[in-house]
Coordinates of C-alpha atoms in Angstrom, one line a residue:
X1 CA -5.4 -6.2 7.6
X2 CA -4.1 -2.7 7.5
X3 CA -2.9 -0.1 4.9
X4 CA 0.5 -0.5 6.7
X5 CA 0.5 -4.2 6.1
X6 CA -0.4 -3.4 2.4
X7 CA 2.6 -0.9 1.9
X8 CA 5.4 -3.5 3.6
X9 CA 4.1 -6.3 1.9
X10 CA 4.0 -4.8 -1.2
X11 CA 7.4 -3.5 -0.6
X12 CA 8.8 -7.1 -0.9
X13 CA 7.8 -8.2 -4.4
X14 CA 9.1 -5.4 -5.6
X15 CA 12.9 -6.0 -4.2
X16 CA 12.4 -9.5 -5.1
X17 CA 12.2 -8.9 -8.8
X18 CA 15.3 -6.3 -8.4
X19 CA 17.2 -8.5 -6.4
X20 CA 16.1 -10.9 -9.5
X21 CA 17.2 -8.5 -11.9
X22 CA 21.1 -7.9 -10.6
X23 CA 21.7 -11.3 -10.4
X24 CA 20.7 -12.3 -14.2
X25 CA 22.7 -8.9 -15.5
X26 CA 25.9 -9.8 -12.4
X27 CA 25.4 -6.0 -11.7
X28 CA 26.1 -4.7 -8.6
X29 CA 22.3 -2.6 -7.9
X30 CA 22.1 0.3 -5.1
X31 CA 18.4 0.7 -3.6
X32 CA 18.2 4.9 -3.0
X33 CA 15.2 5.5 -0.2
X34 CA 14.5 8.5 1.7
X35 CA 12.2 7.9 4.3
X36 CA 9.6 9.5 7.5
X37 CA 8.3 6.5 8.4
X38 CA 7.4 3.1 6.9
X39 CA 9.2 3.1 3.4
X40 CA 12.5 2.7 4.8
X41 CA 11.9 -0.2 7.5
X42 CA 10.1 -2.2 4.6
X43 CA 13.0 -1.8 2.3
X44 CA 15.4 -2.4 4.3
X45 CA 14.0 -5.7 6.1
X46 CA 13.3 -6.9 2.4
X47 CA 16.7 -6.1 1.2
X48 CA 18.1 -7.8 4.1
X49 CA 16.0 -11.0 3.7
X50 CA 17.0 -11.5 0.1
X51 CA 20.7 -10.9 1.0
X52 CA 21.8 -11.0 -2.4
X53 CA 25.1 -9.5 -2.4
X54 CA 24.4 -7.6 -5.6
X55 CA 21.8 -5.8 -4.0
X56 CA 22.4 -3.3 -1.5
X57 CA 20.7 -0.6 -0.2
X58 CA 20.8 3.5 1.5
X59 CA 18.2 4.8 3.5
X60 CA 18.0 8.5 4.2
X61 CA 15.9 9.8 7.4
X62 CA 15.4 13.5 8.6
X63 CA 17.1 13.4 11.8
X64 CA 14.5 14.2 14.8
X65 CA 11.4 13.8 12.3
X66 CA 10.9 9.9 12.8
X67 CA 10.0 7.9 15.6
X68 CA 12.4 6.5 18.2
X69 CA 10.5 2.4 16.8
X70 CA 11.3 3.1 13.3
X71 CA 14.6 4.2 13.9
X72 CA 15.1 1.2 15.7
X73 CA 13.4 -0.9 12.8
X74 CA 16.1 0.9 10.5
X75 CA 19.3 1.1 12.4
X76 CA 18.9 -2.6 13.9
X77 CA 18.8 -4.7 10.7
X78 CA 22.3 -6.5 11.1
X79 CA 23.1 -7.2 7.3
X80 CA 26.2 -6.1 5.2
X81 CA 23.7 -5.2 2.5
X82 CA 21.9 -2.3 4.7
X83 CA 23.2 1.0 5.2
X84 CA 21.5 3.6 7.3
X85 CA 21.9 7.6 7.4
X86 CA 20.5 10.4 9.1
X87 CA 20.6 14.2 7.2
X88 CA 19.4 17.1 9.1
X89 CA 16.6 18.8 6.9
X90 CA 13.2 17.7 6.2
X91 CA 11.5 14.5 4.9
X92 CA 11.6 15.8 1.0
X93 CA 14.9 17.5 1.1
X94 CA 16.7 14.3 0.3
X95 CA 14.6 14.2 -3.3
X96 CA 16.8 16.0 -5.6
X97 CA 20.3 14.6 -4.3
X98 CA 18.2 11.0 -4.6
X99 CA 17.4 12.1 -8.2
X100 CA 20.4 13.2 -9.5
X101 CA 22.1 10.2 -8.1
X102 CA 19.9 8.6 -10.4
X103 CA 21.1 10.2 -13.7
X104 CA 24.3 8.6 -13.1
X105 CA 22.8 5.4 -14.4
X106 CA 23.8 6.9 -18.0
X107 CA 27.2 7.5 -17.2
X108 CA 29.1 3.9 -17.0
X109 CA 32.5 5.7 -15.8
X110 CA 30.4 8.0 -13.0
X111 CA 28.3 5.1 -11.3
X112 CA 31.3 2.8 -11.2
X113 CA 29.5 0.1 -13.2
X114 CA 26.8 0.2 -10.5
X115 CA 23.2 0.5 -11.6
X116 CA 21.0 2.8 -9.2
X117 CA 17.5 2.6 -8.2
X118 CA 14.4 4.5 -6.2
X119 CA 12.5 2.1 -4.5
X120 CA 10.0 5.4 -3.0
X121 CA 6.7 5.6 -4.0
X122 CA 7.3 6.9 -7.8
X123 CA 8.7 3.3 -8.6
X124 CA 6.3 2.1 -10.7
X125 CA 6.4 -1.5 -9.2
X126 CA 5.0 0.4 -5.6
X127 CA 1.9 1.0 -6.8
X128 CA 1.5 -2.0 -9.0
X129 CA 2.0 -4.1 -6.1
X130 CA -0.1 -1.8 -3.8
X131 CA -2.8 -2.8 -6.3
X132 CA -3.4 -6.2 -5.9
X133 CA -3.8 -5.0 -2.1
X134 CA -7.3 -3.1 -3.0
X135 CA -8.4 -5.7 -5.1
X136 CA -8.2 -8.2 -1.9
X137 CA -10.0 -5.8 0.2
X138 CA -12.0 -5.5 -2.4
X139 CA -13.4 -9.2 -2.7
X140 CA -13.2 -9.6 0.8
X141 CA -15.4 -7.2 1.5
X142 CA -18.3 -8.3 -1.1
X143 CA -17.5 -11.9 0.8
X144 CA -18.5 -10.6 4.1
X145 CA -21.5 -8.6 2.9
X146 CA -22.7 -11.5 0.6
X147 CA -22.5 -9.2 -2.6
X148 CA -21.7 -10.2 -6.6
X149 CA -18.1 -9.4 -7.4
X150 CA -18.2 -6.7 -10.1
X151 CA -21.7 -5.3 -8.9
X152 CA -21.3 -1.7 -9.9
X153 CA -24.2 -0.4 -7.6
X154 CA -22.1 -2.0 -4.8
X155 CA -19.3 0.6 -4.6
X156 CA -16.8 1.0 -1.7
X157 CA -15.5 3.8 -0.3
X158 CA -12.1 3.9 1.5
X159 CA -10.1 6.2 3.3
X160 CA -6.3 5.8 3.4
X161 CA -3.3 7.9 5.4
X162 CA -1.4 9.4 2.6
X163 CA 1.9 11.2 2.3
X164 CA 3.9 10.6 -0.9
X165 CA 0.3 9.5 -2.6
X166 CA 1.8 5.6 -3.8
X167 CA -0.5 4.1 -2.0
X168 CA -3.9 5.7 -3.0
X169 CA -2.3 5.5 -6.5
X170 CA -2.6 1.8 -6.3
X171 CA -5.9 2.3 -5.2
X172 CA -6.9 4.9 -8.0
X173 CA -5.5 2.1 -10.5
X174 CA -7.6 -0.6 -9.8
X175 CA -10.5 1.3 -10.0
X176 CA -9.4 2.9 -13.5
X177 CA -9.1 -1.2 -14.2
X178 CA -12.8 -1.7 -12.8
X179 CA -13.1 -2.8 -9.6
X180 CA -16.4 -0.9 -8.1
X181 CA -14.0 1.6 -5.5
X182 CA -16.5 4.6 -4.8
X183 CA -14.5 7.6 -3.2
X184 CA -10.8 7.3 -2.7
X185 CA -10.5 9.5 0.5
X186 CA -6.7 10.4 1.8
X187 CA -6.1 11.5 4.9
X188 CA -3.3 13.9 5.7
X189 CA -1.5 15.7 8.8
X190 CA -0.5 19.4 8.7
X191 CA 2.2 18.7 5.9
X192 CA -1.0 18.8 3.7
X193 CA 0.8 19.4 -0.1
X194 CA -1.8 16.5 -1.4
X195 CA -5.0 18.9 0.2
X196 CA -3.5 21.8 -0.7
X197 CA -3.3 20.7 -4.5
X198 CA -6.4 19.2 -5.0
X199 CA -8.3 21.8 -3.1
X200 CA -6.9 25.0 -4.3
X201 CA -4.3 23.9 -6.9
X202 CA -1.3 25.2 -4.7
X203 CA 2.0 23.3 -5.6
X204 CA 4.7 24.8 -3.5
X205 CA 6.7 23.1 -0.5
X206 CA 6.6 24.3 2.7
X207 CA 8.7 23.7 6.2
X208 CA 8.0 20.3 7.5
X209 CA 6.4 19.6 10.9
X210 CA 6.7 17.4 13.1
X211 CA 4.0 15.5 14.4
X212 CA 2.8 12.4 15.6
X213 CA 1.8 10.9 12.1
X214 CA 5.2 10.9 10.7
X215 CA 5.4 8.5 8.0
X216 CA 2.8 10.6 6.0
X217 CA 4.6 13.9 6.6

């Protein structure tokens, strides 16, 4: 089992319960994602396997700043539900068009009586999900070891890729409910805003690079 798994997996709950949602209100709903890596081919698989025609969904990748397999994962779904674009720019420059997309939700006459949703990491229901992810590796791993559940002077540390931070928020949130999670290490590539922050308190974008680890970039 793999933090990857945990982020795809925890990707289809979450489009479940929209895909839920637009069929008890008969609202047409329009999935907003802007993706580097993993978010997108989640979504878009999930979206695609609920094919509920109420529920469709965008993806936005950086041109050049994915990899050739996820670009494949994204631009081979065949559903009418699914639709893929490319913007040149970097991996965060699709945010505020995303967000202001968003607003439109208050303005009937502007959305076209569609409702609009993010389904990146700042959707509550990521994390949430992402949750119930640590507290299975979590029990697990007092299973193998042979220790009490809950037994505070047991405490596991774990270290997690992290871009966009939804993830390690899930993990941070299960601790803060109690479960015995020591250190909550995240890993990051060169695009280091999360290091930068907590280590010298420097909130400021800068140029994206490519590298190899593109889904946290």
């Amino acid at each position: 089992f793999t933090m990857v798994n945990a982020k795809i997996e925890s990707m289809r709950p979450v489009i479940r319960i929209l895909s839920h949602f637009a069929t008890l209100r008969n609202k047409p709903t329009t999935l907003l994602v802007s993706t580097t890596g993993d978010t997108g081919p989640a979504a878009v698989h999930a979206v695609s396997d609920v094919a509920n025609p109420l529920l469709t969904i965008i993806v936005h990748y950086p041109h050049g700043q994915i990899s050739d397999f996820q670009r494949k994962q994204l631009t081979t779904v065949d559903s009418k539900c699914v639709k893929i674009v490319s913007f040149e720019g970097g991996g965060d420059d699709m945010d505020w068009p995303i967000k202001k997309t968003l607003l439109m939700n208050s303005d009937n006459d502007t959305a076209g009586g569609r409702t609009f949703c993010g389904v990146n990491s700042y959707n509550i229901g990521r994390p949430l999900m992402q949750m119930v992810h640590f507290i299975w590796i979590y029990l697990r791993m007092v299973e193998q070891l042979g220790v009490e559940p809950g037994d505070t002077n047991f405490m596991i540390d774990m270290v997690l890729p992290t871009g966009a931070m939804g993830n390690i928020t899930g993990g941070y949130m299960a601790k803060q409910m109690g479960v015995p999670i020591g250190m909550l290490c995240a890993g990051v590539n060169i695009n280091d805003i999360t290091h930068r922050v907590i280590e010298n308190g420097e909130f400021h974008r800068k140029k994206i690079q490519k590298t190899l680890s593109d889904a946290i970039n």
